[in-house]
CSV table of C-alpha atoms and ligand atoms in Angstrom, one decimal:
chain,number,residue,atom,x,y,z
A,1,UNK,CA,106.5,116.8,93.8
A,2,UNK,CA,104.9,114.8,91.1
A,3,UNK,CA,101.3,115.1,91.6
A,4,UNK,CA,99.0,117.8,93.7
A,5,UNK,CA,95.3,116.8,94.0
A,6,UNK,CA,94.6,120.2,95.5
A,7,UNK,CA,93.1,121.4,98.6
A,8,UNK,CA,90.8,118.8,100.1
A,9,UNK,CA,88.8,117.9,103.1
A,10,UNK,CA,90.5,114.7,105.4
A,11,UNK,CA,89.2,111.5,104.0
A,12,UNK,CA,87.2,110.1,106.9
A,13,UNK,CA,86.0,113.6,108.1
A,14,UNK,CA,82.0,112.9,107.7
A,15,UNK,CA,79.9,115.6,109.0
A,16,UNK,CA,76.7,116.0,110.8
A,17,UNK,CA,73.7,116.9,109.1
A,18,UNK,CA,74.2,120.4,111.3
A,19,UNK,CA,78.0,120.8,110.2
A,20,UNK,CA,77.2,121.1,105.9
A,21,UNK,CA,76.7,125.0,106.2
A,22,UNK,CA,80.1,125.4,108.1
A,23,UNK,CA,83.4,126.3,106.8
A,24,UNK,CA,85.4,122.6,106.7
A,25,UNK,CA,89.2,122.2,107.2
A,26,UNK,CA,90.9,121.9,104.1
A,27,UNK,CA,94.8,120.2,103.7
A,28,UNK,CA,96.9,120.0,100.6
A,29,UNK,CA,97.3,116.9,99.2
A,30,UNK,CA,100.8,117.1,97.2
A,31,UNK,CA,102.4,114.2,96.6
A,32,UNK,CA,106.6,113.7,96.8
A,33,UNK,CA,108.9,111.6,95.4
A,34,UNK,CA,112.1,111.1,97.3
A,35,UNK,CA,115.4,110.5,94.6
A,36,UNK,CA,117.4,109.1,97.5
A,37,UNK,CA,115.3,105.9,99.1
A,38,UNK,CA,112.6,105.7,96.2
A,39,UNK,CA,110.3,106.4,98.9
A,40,UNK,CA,106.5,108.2,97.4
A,41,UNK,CA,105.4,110.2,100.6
A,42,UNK,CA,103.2,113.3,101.3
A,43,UNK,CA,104.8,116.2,103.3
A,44,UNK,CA,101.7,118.3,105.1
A,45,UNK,CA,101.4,116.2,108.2
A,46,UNK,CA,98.0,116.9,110.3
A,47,UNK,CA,98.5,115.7,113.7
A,48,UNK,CA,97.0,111.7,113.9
A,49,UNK,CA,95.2,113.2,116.8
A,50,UNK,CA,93.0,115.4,114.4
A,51,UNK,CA,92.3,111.9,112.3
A,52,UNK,CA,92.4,108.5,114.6
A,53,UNK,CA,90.4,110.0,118.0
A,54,UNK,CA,87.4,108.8,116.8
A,55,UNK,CA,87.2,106.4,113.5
A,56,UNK,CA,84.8,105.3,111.1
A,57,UNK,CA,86.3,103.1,109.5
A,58,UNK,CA,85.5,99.1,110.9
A,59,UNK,CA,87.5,96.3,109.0
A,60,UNK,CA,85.0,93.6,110.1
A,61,UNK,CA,82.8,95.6,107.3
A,62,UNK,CA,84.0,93.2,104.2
A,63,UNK,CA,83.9,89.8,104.4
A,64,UNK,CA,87.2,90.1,101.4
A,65,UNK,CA,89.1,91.9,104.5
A,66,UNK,CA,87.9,89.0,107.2
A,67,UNK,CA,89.5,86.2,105.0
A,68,UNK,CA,92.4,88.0,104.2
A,69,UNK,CA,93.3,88.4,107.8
A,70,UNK,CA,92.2,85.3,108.6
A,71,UNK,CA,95.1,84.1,106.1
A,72,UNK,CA,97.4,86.0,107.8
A,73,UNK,CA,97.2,84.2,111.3
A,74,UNK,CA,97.4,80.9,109.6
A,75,UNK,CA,100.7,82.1,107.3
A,76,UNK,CA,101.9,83.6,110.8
A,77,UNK,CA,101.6,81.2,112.6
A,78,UNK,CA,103.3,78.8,110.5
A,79,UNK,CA,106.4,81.1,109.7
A,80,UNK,CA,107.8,80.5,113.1
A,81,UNK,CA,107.6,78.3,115.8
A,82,UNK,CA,105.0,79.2,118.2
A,83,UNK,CA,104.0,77.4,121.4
A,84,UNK,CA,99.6,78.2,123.0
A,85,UNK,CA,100.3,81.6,125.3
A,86,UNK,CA,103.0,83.2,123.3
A,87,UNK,CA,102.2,87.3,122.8
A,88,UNK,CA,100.8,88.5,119.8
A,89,UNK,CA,100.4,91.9,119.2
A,90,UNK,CA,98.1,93.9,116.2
A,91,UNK,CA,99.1,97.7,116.0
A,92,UNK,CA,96.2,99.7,114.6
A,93,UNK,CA,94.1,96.4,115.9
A,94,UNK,CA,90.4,98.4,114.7
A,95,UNK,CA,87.6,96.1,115.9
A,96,UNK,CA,89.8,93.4,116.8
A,97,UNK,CA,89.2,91.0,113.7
A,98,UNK,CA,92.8,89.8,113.0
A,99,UNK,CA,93.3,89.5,116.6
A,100,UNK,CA,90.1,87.3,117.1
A,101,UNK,CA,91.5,84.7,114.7
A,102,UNK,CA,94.7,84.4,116.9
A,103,UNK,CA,92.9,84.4,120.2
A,104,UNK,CA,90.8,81.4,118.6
A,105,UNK,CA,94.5,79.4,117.8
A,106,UNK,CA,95.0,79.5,121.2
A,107,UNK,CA,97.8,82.6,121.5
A,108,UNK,CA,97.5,85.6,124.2
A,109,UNK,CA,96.5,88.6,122.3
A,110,UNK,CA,96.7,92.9,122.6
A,111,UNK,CA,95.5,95.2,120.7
A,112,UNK,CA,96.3,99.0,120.3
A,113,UNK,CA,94.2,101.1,119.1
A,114,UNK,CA,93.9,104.9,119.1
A,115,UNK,CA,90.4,105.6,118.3
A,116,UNK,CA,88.0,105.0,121.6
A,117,UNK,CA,84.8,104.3,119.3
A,118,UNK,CA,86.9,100.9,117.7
A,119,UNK,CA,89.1,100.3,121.2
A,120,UNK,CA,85.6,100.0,122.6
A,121,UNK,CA,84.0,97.3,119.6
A,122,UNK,CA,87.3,95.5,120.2
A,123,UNK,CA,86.7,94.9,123.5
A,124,UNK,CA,83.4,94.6,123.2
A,125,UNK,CA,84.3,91.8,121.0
A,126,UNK,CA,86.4,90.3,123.6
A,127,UNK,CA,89.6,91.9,122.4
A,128,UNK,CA,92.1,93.1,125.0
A,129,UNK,CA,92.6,96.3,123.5
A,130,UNK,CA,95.1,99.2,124.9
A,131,UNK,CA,93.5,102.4,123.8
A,132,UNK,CA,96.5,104.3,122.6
A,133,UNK,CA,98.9,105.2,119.5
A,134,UNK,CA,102.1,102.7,119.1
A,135,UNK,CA,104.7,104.8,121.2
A,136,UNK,CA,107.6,104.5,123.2
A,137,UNK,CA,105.5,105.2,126.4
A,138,UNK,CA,103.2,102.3,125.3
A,139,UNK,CA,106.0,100.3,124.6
A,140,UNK,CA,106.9,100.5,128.2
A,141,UNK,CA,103.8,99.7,129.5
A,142,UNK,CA,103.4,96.5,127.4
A,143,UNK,CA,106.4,95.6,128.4
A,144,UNK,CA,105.9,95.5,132.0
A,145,UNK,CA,102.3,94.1,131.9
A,146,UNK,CA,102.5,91.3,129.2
A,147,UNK,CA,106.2,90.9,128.1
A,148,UNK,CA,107.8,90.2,124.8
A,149,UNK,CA,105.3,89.1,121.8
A,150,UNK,CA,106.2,86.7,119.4
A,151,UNK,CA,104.0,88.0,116.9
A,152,UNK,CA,103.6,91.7,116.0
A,153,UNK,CA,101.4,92.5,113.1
A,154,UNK,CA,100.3,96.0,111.7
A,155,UNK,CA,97.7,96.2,108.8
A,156,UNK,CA,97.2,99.0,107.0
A,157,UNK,CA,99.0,101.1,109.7
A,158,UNK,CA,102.6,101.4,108.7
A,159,UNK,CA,101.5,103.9,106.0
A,160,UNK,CA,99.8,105.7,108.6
A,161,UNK,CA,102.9,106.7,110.6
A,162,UNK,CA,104.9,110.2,110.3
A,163,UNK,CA,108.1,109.2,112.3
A,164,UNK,CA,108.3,105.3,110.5
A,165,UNK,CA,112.1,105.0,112.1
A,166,UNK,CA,110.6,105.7,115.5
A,167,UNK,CA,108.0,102.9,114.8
A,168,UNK,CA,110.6,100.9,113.9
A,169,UNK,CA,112.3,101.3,116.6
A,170,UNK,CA,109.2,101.1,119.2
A,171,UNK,CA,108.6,96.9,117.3
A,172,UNK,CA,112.4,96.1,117.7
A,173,UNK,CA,111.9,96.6,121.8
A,174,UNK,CA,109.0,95.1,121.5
A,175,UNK,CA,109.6,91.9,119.6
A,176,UNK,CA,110.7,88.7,120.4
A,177,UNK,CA,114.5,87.5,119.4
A,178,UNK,CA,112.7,84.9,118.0
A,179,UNK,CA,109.8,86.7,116.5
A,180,UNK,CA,108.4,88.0,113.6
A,181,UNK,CA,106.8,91.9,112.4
A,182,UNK,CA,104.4,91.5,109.8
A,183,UNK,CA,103.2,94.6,107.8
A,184,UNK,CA,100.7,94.7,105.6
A,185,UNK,CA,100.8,98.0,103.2
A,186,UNK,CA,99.3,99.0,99.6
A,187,UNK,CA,102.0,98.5,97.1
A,188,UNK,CA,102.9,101.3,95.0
A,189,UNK,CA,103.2,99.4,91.7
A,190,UNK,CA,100.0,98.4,91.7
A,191,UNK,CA,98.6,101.8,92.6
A,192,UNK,CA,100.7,103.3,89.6
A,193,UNK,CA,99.6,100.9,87.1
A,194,UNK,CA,96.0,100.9,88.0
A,195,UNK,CA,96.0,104.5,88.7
A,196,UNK,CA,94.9,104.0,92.2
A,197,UNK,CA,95.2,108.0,92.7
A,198,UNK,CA,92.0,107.7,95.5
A,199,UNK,CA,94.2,106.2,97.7
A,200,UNK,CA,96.4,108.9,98.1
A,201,UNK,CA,94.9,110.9,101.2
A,202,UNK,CA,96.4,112.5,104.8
A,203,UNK,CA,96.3,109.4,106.6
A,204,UNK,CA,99.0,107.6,104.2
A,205,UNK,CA,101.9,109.4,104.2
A,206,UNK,CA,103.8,106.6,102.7
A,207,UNK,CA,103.4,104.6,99.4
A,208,UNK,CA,105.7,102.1,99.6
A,209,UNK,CA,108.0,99.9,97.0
A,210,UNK,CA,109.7,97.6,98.6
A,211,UNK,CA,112.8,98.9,97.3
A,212,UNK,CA,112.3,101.9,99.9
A,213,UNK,CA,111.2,99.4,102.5
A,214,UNK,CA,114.3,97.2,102.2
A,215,UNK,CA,116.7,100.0,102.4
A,216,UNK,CA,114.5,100.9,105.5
A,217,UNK,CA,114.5,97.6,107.7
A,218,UNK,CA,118.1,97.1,106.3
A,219,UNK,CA,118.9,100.0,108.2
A,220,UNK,CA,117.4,98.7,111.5
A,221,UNK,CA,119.5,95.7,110.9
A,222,UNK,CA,116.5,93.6,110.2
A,223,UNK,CA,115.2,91.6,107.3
A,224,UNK,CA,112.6,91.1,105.2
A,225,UNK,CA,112.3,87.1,105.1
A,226,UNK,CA,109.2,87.0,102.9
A,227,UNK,CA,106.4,89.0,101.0
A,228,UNK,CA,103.1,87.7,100.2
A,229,UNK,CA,101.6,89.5,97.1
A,230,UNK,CA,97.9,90.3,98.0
A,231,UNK,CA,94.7,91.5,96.1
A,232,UNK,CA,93.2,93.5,98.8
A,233,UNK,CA,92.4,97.6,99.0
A,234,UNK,CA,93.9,97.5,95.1
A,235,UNK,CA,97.2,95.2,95.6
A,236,UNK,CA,98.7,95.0,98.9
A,237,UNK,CA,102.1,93.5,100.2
A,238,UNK,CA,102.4,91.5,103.5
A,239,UNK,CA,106.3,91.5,104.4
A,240,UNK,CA,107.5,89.2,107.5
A,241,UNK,CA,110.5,91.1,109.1
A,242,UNK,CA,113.0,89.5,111.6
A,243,UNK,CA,114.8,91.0,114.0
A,244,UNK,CA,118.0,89.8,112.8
A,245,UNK,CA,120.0,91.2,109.9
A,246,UNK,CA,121.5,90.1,106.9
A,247,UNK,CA,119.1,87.3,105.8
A,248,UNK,CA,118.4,85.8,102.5
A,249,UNK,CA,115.4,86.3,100.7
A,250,UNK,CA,115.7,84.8,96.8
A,251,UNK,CA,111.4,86.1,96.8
A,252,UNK,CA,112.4,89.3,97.9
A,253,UNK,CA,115.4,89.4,94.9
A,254,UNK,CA,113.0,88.6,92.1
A,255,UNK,CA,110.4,91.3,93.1
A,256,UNK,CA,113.5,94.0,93.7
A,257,UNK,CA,114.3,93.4,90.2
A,258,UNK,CA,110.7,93.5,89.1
A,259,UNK,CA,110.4,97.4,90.5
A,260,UNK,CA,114.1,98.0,88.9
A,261,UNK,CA,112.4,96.9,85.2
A,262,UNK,CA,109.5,99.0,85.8
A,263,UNK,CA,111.7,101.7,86.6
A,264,UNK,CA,110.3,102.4,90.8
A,265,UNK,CA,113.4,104.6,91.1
A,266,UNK,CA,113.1,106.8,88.0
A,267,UNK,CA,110.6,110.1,88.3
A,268,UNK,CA,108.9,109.9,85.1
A,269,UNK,CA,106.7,106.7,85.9
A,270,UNK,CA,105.7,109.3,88.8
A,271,UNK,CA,104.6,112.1,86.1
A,272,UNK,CA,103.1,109.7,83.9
A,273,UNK,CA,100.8,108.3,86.4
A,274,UNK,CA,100.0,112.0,87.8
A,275,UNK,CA,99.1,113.0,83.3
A,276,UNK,CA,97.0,109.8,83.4
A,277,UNK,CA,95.0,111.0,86.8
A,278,UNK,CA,94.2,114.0,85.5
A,279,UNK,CA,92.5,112.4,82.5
A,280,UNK,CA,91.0,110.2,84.8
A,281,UNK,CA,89.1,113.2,86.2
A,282,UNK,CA,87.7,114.7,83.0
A,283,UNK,CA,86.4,111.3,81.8
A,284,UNK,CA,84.7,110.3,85.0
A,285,UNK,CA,83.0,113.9,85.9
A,286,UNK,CA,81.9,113.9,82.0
A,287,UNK,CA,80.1,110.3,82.0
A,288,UNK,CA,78.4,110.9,85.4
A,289,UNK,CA,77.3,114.8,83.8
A,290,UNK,CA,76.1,112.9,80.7
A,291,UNK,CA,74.1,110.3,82.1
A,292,UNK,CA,72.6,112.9,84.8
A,293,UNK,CA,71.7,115.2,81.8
A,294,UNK,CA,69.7,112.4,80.8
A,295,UNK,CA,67.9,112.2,83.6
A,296,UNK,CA,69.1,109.1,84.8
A,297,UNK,CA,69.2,108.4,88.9
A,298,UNK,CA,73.0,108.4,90.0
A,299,UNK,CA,74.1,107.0,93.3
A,300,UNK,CA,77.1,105.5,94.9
A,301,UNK,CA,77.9,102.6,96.6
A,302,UNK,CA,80.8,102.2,99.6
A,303,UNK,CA,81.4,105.3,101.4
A,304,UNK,CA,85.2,104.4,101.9
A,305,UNK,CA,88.1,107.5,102.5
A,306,UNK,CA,89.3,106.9,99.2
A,307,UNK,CA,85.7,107.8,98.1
A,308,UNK,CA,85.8,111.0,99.5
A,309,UNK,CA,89.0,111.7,97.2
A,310,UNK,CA,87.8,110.4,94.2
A,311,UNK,CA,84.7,112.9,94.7
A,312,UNK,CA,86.0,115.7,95.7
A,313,UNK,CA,89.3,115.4,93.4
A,314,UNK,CA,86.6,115.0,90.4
A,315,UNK,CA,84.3,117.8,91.4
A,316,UNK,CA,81.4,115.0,91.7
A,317,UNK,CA,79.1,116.1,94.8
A,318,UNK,CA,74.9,115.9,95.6
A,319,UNK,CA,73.7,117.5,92.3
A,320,UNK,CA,75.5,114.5,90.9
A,321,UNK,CA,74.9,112.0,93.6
A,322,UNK,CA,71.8,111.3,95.4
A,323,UNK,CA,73.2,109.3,98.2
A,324,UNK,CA,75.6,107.3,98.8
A,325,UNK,CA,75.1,103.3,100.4
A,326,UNK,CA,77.4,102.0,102.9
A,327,UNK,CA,77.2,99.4,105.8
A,328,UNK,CA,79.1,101.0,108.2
A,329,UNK,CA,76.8,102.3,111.3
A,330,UNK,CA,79.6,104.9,112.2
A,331,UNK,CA,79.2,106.6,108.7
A,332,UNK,CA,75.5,106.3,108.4
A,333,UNK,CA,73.2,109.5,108.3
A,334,UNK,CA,76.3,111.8,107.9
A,335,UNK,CA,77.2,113.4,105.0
A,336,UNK,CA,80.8,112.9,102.9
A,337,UNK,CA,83.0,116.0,103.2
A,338,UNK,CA,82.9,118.3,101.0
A,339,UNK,CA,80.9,117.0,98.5
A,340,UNK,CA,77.8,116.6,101.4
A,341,UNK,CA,76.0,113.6,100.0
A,342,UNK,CA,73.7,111.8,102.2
A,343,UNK,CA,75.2,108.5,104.0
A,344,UNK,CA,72.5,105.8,103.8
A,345,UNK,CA,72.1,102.3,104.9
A,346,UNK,CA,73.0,99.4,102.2
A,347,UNK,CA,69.9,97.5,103.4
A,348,UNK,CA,67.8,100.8,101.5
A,349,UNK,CA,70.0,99.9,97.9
A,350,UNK,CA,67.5,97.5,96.1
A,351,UNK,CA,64.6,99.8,96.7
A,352,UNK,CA,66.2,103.1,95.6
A,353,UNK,CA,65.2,103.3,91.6
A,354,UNK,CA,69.3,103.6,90.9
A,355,UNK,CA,70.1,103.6,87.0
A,356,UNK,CA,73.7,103.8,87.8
A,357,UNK,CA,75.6,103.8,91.2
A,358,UNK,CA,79.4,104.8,91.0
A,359,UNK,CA,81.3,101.9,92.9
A,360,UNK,CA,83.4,103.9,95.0
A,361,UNK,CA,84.2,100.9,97.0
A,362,UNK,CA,86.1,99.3,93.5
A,363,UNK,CA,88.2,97.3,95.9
A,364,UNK,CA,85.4,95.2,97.2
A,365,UNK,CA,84.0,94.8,92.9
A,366,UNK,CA,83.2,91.2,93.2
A,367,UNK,CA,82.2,91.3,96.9
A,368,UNK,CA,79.5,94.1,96.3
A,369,UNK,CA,78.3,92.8,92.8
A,370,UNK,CA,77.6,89.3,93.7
A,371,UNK,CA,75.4,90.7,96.6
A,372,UNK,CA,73.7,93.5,95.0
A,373,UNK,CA,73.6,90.8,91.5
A,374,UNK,CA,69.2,91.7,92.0
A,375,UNK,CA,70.2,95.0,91.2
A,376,UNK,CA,72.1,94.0,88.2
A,377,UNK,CA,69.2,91.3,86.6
A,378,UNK,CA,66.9,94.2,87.7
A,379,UNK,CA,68.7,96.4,84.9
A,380,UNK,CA,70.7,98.3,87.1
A,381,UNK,CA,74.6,99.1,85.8
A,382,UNK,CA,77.5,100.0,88.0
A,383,UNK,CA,80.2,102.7,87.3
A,384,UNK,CA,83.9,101.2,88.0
A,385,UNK,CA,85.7,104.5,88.2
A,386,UNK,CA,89.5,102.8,88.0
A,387,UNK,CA,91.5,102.8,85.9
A,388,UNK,CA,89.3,104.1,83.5
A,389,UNK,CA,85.7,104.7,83.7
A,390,UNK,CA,83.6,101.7,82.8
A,391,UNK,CA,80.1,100.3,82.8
A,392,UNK,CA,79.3,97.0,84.4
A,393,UNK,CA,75.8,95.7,84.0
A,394,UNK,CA,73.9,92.5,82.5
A,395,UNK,CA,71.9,94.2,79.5
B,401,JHZ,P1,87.6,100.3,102.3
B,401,JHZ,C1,90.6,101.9,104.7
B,401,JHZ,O1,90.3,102.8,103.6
B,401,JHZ,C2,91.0,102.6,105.9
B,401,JHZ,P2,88.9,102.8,102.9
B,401,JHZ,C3,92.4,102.8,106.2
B,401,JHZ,N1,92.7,104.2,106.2
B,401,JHZ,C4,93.4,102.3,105.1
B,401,JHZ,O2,94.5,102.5,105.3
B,401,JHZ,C5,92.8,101.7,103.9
B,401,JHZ,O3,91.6,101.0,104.2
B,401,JHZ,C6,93.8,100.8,103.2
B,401,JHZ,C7,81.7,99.7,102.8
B,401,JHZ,N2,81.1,98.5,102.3
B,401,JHZ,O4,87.8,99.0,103.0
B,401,JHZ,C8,82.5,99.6,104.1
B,401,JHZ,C9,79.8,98.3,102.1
B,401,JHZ,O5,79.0,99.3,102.4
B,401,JHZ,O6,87.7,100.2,100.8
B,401,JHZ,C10,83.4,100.8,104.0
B,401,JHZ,O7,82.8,102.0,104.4
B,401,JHZ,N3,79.3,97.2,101.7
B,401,JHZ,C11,92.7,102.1,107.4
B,401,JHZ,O8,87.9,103.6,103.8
B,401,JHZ,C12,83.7,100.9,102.5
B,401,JHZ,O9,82.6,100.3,101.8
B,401,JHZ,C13,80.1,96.1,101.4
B,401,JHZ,O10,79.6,95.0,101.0
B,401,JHZ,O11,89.2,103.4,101.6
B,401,JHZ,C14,85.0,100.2,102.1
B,401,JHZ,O12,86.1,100.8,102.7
B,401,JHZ,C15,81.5,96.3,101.6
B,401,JHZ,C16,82.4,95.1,101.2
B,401,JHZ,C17,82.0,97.5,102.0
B,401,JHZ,O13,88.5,101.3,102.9
C-alpha cells in the first residue's frame, strides 16, 4: 500500500436533503501497488450493486466527452472492415451517446447498462439498451438474441470491474473472430504526474499502465494492435485488442519503454506521488480558509465523483462552500456526501455573487471557462485544484 486517503463516503453517493443528519457509509480508500504485474489497484471491494443500481452520472453532460466518442466510432470503424448491420456492442453504454454515433453509421447496436435510471435515457434516446452488468449469463443471452458483434467498446468501464479476467473472458465469447475490443481507461502516468489523486475512488479498482494491461490481454492470448493517447478525464488511453495473439504493435513498443524510463514498475514513483498528495491537501484547504477568512463568496463548479474526493480527502465542506453548480438533473437539489453542499443548477452560476469557485470539474477547464468566460470579464477567478492550487481569472 502506497497511499490511504482514509475513510470516505462512495463518490457518487449524493443524498437527499432528508438524509444529511443520518449516519453515511464510510469505505477505505487504500491504494495497492502490485510488484508482480505493475498493476495500481484498491482492495476493499463494495459490491457494484451498492454503486451502479441507480447512477448519476450522464456522459452526454460534456460536449469534450460527445466528440471524443464521436472519434472513437470513426477510428473504429476504420480499424477493421465493417459491412451496414454488423453488431456493435458498448459495455457500461450510460445514455447511449457512443452508441448513437454508430447507430447513425448505419451498424446494429446494444447497449448494457446496469443502472435503470441511464438504461431508461438510453432507450429513451433510441438506444437498444439490455439493463444488466456484463456477465456470463448476459453473455448468453446476447448471444442467442443478436449474435456475434464485430465491435465491442467499453468506456470508462474496465476500471470499474472486480473480476477483469472474468470480463475478459465474457468479450472473447462475445467478439467476432474478426473483431475488435476497444477500452478506453485513465492512464496511470498521467494521473501520477499530474497528481490526479481525486480520481482514485471505489468505483476504479484499477489504474492501469499499459505495462499491466499487456501482460493482461497477453495472457488471454490476445493483442493490443493500437493505443490512441487521449486528453479526456485527465489523460486517457483507448487500446484496440484483437482476438488473436501474438501481434505486432511498434506504437505499443515505444510507449512500453516510455513507462520503463519513468520507472511504472518501481514503488517509489508510487510514494512520491502519495508525499506530493498530501501536500496537495494542506495547500488547497489553506487558500480556500484564506480567502473565506476574507470574506470572499466560495463556490464550486462540476459536481463530478472525483469531486466528492477531492472534498472530503481535503476536509473542504459547506462552511467552505456555498453550493456547488452542475448540469446534471440526477445530481441536482441533493447534497455531496459528506461534505453536504447544496447541488444547484449551472443555469443559477452567473447570478450567484461568486469571488472564487473551486473547478472541481478540472477535466472539462477549457470547456467550462469558455462558457462561464461572463463570469471571468465580470471579475470572477476560478480555483484549478491540480496539480497544484492555482488562480485563473482575467484581472
Ligand atoms: P466528469 C466519471 O467521473 C464517471 P466524474 C465514471 N465513474 C468514470 O469512470 C470517470 O468519469 C472516468 C458536470 N458539468 O465527467 C457534469 C457541468 O456541470 O468529470 C458532471 O457532473 N457543466 C464513469 O463524475 C461533472 O461536471 C459542464 O459544462 O468524475 C463532470 O463529471 C460540464 C462539461 C460538466 O466525471
Amino acid at each position: 500500500m502506497f497511499l490511504s486517503l482514509g475513510q470516505l463516503p462512495l463518490a457518487n453517493s449524493f443524498l437527499l436533503y432528508d438524509q444529511i443528519n443520518n449516519e453515511e457509509p464510510l469505505y477505505p480508500l487504500d491504494v495497492y501497488f502490485c510488484s508482480v504485474c505493475s498493476l495500481v489497484q484498491i482492495t476493499d471491494v463494495v459490491p457494484p450493486e451498492v454503486m451502479f443500481t441507480n447512477y448519476p452520472y450522464v456522459t452526454g453532460t460534456s460536449q469534450t466527452m460527445k466528440n471524443n466518442l464521436s472519434e472513437l466510432c470513426e477510428r473504429a470503424t476504420y480499424s477493421i472492415a465493417m459491412q451496414e448491420n454488423d453488431l456493435v456492442i458498448d459495455i457500461g453504454s450510460n445514455d447511449g451517446t457512443l452508441l448513437s454515433y454508430f447507430k447513425s453509421s448505419g451498424f446494429s447496436t446494444l447497449g448494457i447498462e446496469p443502472a435503470s435510471n441511464i438504461a431508461k435515457l438510453a432507450s429513451e434516446n433510441g438506444i437498444e439498451t439490455l439493463q444488466s452488468f456484463f456477465t456470463n449469463d448476459t453473455c448468453s443471452q446476447i448471444l442467442k438474441t443478436h449474435g456475434k458483434a464485430k465491435i465491442i467498446t467499453g468506456t470508462n468501464v474496465f476500471a470499474h470491474v472486480d473480476d477483469i479476467n472474468g470480463f475478459i473472458k465474457c468479450t472473447k465469447r462475445v467478439l467476432h473472430p474478426d473483431g475488435i475490443l476497444i477500452i478506453e481507461v485513465p492512464y496511470i502516468p498521467d494521473m501520477l504526474k499530474k497528481l490526479e489523486f481525486d480520481t482514485i475512488y471505489h468505483e476504479h479498482l484499477s489504474y492501469f499502465s499499459l505495462s499491466a494491461l499487456n501482460t493482461l490481454f497477453t495472457g488471454h492470448s490476445m493483442s493490443i494492435v493500437n493505443v490512441d493517447k487521449l486528453t479526456v478525464h485527465g489523460g486517457s488511453i483507448r487500446i484496440y485488442i484483437s482476438p488473436i495473439g501474438n501481434q505486432h504493435c511498434p506504437y505499443l513498443e515505444e510507449l512500453l519503454d516510455e513507462e520503463t524510463k519513468l520507472g511504472i514498475s518501481d514503488i517509489n514513483l508510487y510514494v512520491k506521488f502519495a508525499d506530493e498528495v498530501n501536500k496537495l491537501k494542506s495547500q488547497l484547504k489553506t487558500m480556500l480558509s484564506d480567502l473565506k477568512q476574507t470574506g470572499k463568496k466560495i463556490t464550486a463548479y462540476g459536481a463530478p465523483a472525483k469531486g466528492n474526493i477531492l472534498l472530503n480527502y481535503c476536509g473542504i465542506d459547506n462552511t467552505i462552500l456555498d453550493c456547488v453548480f452542475d448540469n446534471t438533473p440526477f445530481k441536482q437539489n441533493l447534497f455531496t456526501p459528506g461534505t453536504h453542499i447544496p447541488v444547484v443548477s449551472d443555469s443559477t452560476f452567473q447570478q450567484s455573487n461568486t469571488d472564487f469557485c473551486l473547478l472541481l470539474a478540472w477535466n472539462y477547464e477549457k470547456e467550462i471557462l469558455d462558457k462561464e468566460n461572463e463570469y471571468l470579464e465580470n471579475g470572477g477567478a476560478f480555483v484549478i485544484p491540480i496539480p497544484y492550487p492555482r488562480i485563473e481569472s482575467k484581472l
